[in-house]
CSV table of C-alpha atoms in Angstrom, one decimal:
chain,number,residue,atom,x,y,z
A,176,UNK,CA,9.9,20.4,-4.1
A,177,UNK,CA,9.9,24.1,-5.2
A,178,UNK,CA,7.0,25.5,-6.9
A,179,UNK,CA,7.8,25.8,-10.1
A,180,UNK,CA,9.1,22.1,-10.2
A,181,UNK,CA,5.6,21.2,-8.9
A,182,UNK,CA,4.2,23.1,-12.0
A,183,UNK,CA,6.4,21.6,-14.1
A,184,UNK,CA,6.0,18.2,-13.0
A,185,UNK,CA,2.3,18.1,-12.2
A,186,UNK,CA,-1.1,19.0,-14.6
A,187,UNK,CA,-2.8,18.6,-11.1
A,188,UNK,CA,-0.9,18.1,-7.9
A,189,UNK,CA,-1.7,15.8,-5.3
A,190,UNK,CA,-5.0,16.6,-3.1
A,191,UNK,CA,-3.8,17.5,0.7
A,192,UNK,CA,-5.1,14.5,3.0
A,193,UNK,CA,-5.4,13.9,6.7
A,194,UNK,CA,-6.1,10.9,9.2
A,195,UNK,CA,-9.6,12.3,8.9
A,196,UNK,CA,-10.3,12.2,4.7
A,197,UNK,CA,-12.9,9.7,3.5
A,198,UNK,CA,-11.1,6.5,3.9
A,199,UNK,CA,-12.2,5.7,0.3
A,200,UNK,CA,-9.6,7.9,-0.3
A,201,UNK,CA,-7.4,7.5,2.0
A,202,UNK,CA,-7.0,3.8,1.2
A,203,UNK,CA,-6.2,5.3,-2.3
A,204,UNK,CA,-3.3,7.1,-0.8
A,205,UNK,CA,-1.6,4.3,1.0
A,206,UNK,CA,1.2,4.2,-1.5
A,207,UNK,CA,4.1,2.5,0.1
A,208,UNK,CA,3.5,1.2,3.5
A,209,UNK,CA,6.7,0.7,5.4
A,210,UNK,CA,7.3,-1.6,7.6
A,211,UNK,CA,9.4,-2.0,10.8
A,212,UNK,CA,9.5,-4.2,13.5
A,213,UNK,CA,8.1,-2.7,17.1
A,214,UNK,CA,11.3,-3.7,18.7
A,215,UNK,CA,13.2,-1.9,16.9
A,216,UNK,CA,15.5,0.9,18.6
A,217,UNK,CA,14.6,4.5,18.4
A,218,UNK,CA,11.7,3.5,16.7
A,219,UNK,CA,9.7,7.0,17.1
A,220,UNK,CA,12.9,8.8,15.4
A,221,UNK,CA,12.9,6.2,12.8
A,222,UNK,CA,8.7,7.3,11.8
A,223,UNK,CA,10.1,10.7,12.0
A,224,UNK,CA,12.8,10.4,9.6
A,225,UNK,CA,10.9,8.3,6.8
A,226,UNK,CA,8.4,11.2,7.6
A,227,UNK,CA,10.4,13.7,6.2
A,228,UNK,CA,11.5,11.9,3.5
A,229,UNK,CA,7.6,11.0,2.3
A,230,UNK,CA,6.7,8.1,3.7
A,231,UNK,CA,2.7,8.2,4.0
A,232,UNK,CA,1.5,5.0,5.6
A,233,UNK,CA,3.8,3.2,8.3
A,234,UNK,CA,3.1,-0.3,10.0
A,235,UNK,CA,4.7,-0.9,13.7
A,236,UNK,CA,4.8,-4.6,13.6
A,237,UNK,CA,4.2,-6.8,17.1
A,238,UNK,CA,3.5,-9.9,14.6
A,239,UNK,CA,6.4,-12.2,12.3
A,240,UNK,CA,9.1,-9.8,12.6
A,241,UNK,CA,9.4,-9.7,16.3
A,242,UNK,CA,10.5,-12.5,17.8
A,243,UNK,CA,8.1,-15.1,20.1
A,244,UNK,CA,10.2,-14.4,23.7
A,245,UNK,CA,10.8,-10.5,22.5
A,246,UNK,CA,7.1,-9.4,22.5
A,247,UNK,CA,6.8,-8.1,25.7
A,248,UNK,CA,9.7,-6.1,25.3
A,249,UNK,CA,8.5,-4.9,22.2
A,250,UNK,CA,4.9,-3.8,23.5
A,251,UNK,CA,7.0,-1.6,25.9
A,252,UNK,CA,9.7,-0.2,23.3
A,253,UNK,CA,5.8,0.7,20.9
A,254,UNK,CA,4.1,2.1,23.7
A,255,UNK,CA,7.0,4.3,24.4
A,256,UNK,CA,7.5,5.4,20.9
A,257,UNK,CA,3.8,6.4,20.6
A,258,UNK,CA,3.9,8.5,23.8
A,259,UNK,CA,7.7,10.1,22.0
A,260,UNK,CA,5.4,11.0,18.6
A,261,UNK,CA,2.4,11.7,19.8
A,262,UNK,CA,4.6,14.7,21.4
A,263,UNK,CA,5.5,16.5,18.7
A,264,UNK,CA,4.2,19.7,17.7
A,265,UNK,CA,3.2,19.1,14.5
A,266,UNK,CA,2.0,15.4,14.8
A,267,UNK,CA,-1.1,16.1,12.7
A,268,UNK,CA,2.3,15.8,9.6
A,269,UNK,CA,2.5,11.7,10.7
A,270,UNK,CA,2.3,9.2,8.1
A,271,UNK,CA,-0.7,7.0,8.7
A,272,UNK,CA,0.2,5.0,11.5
A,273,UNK,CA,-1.0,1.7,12.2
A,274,UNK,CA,-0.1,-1.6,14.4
A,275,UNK,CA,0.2,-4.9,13.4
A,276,UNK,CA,-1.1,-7.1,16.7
A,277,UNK,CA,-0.7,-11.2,17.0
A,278,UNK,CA,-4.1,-11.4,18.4
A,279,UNK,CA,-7.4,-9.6,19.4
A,280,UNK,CA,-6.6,-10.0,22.7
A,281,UNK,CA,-3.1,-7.7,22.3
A,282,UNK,CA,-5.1,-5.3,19.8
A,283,UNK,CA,-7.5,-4.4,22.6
A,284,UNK,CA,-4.7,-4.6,25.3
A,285,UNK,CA,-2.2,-2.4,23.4
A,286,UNK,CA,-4.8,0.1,22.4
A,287,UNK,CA,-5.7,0.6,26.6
A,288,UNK,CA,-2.4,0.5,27.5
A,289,UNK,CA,-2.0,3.6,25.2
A,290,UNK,CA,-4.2,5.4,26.6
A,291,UNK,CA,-4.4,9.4,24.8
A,292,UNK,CA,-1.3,8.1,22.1
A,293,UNK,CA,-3.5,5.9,20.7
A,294,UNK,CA,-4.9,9.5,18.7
A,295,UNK,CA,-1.8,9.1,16.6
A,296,UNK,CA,-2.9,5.8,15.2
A,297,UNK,CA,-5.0,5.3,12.1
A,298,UNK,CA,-5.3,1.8,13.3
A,299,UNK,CA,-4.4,-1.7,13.1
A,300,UNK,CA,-3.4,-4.5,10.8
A,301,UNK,CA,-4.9,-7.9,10.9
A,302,UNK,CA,-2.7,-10.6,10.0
A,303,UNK,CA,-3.0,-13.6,8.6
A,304,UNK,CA,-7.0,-12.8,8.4
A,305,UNK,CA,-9.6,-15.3,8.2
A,306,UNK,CA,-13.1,-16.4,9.7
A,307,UNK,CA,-13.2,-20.3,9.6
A,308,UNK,CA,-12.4,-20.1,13.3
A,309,UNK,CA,-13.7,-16.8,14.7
A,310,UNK,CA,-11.0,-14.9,14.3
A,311,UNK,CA,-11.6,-12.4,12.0
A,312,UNK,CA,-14.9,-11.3,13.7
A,313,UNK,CA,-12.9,-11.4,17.1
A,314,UNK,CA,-10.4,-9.0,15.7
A,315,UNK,CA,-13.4,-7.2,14.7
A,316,UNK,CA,-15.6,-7.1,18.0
A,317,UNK,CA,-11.7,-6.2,19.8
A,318,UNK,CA,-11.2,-3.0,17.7
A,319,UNK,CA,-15.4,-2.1,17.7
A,320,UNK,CA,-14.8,-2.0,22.1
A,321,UNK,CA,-11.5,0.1,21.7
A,322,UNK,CA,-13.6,2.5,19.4
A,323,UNK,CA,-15.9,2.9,21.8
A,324,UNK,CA,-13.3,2.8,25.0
A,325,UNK,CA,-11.3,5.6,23.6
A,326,UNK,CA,-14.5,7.9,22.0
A,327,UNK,CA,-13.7,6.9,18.6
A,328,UNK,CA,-16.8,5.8,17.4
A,329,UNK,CA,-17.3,8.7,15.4
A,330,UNK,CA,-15.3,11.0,12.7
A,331,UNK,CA,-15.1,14.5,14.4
A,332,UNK,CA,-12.4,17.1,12.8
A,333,UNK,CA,-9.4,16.0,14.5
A,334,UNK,CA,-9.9,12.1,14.8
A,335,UNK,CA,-11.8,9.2,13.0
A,336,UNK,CA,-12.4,6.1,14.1
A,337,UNK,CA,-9.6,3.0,14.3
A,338,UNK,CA,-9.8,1.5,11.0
A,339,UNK,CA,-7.9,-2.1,10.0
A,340,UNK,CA,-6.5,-3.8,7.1
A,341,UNK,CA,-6.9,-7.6,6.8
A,342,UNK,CA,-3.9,-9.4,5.4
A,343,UNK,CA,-4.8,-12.2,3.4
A,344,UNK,CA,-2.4,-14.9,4.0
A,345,UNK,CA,-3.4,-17.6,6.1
A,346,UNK,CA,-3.3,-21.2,4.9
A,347,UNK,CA,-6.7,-21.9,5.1
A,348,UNK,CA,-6.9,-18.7,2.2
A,349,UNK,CA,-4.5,-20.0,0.8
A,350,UNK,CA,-4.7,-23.7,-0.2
A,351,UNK,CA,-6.4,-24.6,-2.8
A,352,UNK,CA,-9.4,-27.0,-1.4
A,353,UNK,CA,-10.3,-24.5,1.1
A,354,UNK,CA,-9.4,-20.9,-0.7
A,355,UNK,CA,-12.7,-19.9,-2.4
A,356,UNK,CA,-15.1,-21.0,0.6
A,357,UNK,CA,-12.4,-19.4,2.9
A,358,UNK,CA,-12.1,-16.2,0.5
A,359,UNK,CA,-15.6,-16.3,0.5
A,360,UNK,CA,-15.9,-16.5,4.3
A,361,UNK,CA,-13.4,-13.8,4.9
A,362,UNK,CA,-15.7,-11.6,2.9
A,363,UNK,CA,-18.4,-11.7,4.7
A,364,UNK,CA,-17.0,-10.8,7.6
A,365,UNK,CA,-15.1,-8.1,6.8
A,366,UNK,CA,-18.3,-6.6,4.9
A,367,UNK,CA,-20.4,-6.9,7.9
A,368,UNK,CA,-17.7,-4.6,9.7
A,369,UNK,CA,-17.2,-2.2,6.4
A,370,UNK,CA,-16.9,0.6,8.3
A,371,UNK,CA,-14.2,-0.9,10.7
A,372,UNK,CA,-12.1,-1.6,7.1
A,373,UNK,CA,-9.8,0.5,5.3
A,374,UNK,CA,-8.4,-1.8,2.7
A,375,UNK,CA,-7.6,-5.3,1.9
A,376,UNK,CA,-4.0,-6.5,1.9
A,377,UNK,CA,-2.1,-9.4,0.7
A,378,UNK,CA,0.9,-11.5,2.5
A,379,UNK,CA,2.9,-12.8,-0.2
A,380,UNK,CA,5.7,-13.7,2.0
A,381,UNK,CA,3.4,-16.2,4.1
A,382,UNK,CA,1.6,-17.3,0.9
A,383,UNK,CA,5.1,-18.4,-0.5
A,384,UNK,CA,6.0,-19.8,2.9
A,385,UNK,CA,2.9,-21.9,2.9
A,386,UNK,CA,5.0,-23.6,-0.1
A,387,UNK,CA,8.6,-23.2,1.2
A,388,UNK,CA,9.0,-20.6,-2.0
A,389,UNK,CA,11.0,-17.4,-2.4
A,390,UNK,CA,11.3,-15.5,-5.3
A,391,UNK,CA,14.2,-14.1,-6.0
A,392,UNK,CA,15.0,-10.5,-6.6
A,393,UNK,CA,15.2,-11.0,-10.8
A,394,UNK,CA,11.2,-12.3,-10.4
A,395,UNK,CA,8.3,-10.9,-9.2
A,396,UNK,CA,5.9,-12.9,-7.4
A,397,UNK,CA,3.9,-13.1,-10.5
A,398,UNK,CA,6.2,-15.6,-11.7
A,399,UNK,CA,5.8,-17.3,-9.0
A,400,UNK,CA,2.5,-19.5,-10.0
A,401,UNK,CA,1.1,-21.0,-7.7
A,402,UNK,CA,0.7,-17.0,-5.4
A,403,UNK,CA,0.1,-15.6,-8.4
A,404,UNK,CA,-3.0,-17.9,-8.7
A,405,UNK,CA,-3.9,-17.2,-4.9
A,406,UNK,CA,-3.6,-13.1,-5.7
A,407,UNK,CA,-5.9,-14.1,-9.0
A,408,UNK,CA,-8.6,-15.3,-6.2
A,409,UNK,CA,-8.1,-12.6,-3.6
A,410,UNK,CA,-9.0,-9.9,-7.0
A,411,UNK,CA,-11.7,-12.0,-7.9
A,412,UNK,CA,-13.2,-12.2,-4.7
A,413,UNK,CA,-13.1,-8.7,-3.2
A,414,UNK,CA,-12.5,-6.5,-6.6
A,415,UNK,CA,-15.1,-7.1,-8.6
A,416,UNK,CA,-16.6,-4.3,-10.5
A,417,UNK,CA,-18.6,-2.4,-7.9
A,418,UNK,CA,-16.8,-3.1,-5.1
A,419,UNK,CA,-15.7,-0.1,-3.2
A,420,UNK,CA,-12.2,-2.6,-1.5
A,421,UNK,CA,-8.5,-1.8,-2.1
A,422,UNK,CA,-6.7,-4.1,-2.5
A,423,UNK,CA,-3.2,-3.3,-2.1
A,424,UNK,CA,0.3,-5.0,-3.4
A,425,UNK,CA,2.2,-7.4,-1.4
A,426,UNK,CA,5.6,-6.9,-0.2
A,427,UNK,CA,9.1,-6.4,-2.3
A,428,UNK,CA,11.7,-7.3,0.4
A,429,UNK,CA,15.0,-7.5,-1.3
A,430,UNK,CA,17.6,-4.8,-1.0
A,431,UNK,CA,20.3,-4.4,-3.2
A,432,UNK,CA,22.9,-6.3,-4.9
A,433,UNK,CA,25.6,-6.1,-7.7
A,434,UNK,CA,24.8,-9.9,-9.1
A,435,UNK,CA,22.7,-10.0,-11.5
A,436,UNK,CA,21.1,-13.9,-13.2
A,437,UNK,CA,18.8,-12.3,-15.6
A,438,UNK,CA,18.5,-9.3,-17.7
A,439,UNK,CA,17.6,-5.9,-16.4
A,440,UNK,CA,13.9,-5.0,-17.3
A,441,UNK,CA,14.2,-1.3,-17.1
A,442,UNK,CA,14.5,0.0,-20.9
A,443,UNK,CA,16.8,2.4,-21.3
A,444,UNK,CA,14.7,4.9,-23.6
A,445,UNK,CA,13.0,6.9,-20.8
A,446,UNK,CA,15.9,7.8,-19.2
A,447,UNK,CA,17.6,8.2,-22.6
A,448,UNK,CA,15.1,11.2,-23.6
A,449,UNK,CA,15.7,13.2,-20.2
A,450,UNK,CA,19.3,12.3,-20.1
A,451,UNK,CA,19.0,10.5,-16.8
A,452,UNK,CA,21.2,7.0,-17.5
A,453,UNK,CA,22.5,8.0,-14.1
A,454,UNK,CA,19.4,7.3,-12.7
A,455,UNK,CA,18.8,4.0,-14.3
A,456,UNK,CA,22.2,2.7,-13.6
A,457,UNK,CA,21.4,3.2,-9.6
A,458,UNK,CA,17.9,1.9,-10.1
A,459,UNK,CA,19.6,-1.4,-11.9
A,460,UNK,CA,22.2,-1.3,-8.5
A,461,UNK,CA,19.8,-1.4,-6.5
A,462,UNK,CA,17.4,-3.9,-8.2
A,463,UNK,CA,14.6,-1.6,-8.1
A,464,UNK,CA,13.7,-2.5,-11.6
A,465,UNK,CA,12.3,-5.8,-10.3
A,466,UNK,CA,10.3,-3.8,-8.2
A,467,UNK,CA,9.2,-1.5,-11.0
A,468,UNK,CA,8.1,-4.4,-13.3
A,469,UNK,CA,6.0,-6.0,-9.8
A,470,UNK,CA,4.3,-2.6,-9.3
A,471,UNK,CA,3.2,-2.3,-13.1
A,472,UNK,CA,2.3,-6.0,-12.8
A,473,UNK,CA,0.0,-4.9,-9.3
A,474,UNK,CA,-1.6,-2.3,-11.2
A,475,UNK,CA,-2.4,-4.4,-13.9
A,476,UNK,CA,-4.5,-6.9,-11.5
A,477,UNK,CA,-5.9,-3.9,-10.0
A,478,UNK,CA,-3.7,-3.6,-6.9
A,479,UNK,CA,-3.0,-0.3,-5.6
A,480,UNK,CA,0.0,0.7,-3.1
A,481,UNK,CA,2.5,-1.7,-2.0
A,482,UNK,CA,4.2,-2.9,1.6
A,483,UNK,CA,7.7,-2.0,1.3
A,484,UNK,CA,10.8,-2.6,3.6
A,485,UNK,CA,13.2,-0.1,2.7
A,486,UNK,CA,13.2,3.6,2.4
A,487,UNK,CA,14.2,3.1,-0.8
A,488,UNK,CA,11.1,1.8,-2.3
A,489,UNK,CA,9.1,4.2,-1.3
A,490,UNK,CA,10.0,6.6,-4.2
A,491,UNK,CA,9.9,4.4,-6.7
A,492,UNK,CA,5.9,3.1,-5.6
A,493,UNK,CA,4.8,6.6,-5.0
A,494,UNK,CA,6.2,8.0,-8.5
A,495,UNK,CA,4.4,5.0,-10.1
A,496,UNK,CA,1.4,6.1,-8.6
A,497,UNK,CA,1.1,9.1,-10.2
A,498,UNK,CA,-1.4,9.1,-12.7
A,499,UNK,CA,-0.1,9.8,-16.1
A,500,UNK,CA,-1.3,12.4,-18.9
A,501,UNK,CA,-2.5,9.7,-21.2
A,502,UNK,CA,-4.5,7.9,-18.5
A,503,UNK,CA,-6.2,11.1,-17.4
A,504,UNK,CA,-7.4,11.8,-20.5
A,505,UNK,CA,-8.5,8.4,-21.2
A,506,UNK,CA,-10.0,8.3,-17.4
A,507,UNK,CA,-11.8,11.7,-18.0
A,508,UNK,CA,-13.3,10.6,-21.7
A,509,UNK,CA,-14.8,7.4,-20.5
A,510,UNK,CA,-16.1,8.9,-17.3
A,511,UNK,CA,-18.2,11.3,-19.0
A,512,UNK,CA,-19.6,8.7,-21.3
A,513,UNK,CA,-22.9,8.2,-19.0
A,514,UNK,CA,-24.9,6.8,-21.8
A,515,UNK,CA,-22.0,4.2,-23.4
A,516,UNK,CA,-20.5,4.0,-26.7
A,517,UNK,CA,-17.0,4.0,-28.1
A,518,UNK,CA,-14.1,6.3,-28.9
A,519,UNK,CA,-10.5,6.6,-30.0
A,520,UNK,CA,-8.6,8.0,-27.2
A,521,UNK,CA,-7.3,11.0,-27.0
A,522,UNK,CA,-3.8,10.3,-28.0
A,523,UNK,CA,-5.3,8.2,-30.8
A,524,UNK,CA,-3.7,4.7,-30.1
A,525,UNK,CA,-6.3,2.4,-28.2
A,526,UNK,CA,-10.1,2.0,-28.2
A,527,UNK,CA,-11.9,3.5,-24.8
A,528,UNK,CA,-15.2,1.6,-24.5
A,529,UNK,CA,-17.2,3.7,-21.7
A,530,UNK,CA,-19.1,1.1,-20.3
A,531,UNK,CA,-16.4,-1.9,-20.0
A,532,UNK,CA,-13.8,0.5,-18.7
A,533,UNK,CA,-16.0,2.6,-16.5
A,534,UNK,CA,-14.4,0.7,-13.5
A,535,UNK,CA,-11.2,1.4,-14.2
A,536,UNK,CA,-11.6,5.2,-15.1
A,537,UNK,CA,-13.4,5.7,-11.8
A,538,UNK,CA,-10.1,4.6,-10.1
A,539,UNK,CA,-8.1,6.1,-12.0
A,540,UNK,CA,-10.0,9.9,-11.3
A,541,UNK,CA,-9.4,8.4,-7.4
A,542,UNK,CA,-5.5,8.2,-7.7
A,543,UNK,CA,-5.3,11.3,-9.4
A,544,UNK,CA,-6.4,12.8,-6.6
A,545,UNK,CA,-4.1,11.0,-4.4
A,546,UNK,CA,-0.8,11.2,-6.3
A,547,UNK,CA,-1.4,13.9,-8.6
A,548,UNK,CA,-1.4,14.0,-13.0
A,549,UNK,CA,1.9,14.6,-14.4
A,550,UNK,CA,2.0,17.2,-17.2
A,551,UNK,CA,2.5,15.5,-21.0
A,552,UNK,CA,5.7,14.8,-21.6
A,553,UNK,CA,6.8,14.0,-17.8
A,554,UNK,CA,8.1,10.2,-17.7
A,555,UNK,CA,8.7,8.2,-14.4
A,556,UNK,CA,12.1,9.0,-14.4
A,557,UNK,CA,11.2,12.6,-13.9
A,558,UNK,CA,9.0,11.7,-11.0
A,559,UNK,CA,11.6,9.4,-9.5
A,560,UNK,CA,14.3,12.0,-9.6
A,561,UNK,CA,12.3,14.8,-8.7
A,562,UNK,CA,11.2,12.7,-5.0
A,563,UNK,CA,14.9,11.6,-3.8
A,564,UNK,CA,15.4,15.7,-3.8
């Protein structure tokens, strides 16, 4: 992006990050994590290529998406793609890089097995996360000894330590007689080991699959009741006013496809007043609308970022996180409102109560500085057309 369409775009551009920022930022800056299976071939060239194109967090998956009698073979094709990026001149330019292991026991053997490529990994993802049985502090104590195996234990200017993301999606988190004491359990864990933690994520897809449910590409899984309900616990639980946890958006894994059941719910005004129906038609081709509505749904709960399978979300998720003039303003009224009170807002059409909404302005301020404030006037459309240049 040139200059002057930065200026144009943005009141304040995004803040520059590193693998070493505070992660209470950097867990901000997520936006869309991509996902790929380890297995996959030319896997380092694949990272590379998504790097370019502004991918900012990237998940090498050893877990569902590989195959029981192809992990081995994965573990080798990784390892190799590690030791291929961790090459590069200008590696310090990587997306956030993490692993998602099956088991402690293949966290800590991967991570030695690496050996110095391991200093291109932000860390690991922790799936289907719970403590009923041990597990979650065992994934815990695993990534504390590779810490302190590879001299990570301590935030220096070129590396931090390994952080993790739990994935909320087990059965036992997700059913409803054991959810809240297994929610519950899951927390304290994970806050004993806050500064092993990054963010909280959530596993839709094995949520769903604990029901045999898929939604399909005209829903999002807010319409899908009972994981909607399960995401509704997983909020109340870790992100309650005064909680310092992300929580970010569960997957949107479809592609897309000319068949449409219901209507589109992109409105055609925005792209209307900028004379960009071109834009909405591909967005409507490619049933990125549903994703759209899902995101503005996530943000609504208080989810930030989203796991994404395609190349193709990641645009539309990182445009969306943008903060926009209006909510700037607001977030900057109602954070300098120490002692309370009321106002209209800025643009004079909603109430900002400083207390109540503290919270929310506090994130807001955060993802500004992540993503940047678009100037008045600039509409997602803008945003969205301005990234796939």
């Amino acid at each position: 992006m040139s200059q002057p369409e930065r200026e144009r775009l943005f009141l304040r551009p995004p803040e520059k990050l590193s693998r070493t920022s505070h992660p209470g930022l950097l867990a901000v800056a997520l936006g869309a994590t991509l996902y790929a299976p380890a297995n996959r071939p030319a896997l380092a060239k694949a990272v590379l290529k998504q790097t370019e194109r502004g991918c900012l967090s990237f998940v090498l998956c050893l877990e569902d998406s590989v195959a029981d009698d192809d992990v081995a073979e994965a573990e080798t094709n990784l390892l190799d793609a590690l030791a291929e990026l961790a090459a590069q001149p200008c590696r310090s330019a990587l997306p956030l890089l993490f692993i998602r292991c099956r088991t402690p026991e293949q966290l800590l053997n991967i991570g030695r097995r690496a050996g110095s490529t391991l200093d291109v990994l932000a860390g690991f993802v922790l799936p289907k996360f719970e403590n009923d049985t041990g597990k979650g502090l065992a994934f815990f104590e695993a990534l504390r000894q590779l810490n302190r195996e590879a001299g990570r234990t301590r935030p220096t200017e070129k590396l931090s330590p390994l952080l993790c993301m739990p994935i909320i999606e087990d059965p036992v988190t997700t059913y409803v007689e054991t959810r809240t004491a297994a929610l519950h359990s899951a927390l304290t864990a994970i806050t004993a080991n806050r500064d092993l933690v990054l963010c909280i994520r959530i596993g839709a897809t094995d949520m769903s699959g604990a029901f045999g449910l898929r939604r399909s590409r005209d829903l999002t899984i807010y319409d899908v009741n009972v994981v909607a309900n399960v995401i509704g616990d997983v909020v109340n639980v870790f992100g309650r006013t005064g909680s310092s946890w992300v929580i970010t958006g569960p997957v949107w894994e479809h592609f897309s496809n000319k068949e449409r059941v219901l209507r589109p719910l992109l409105r055609a005004t925005p792209f209307s007043n900028v004379h960009e129906e071109a834009l909405r038609q591909r967005l409507l081709l490619e049933n990125l609308d549903g994703l759209i509505r899902e995101i503005e749904l996530d943000q609504a709960n208080g989810l930030l970022g989203k796991t994404v399978i395609h190349p193709s979300h990641v645009p539309v998720v990182h445009s969306m996180s943008v903060v926009s003039h209006e909510e700037f303003l607001d977030a900057t009224d109602i954070a300098a409102g120490l002692s309370g009170g009321v106002q209209a807002s800025s643009y004079g059409n909603k109430m900002n109560e400083h207390k109540p909404h503290r919270s929310w302005a506090e994130r807001t301020l955060l993802r500004a500085r992540a993503f940047g404030v678009a100037n008045h006037g600039i509409s997602f459309a803008e945003l969205w057309e301005a990234s796939m240049k």
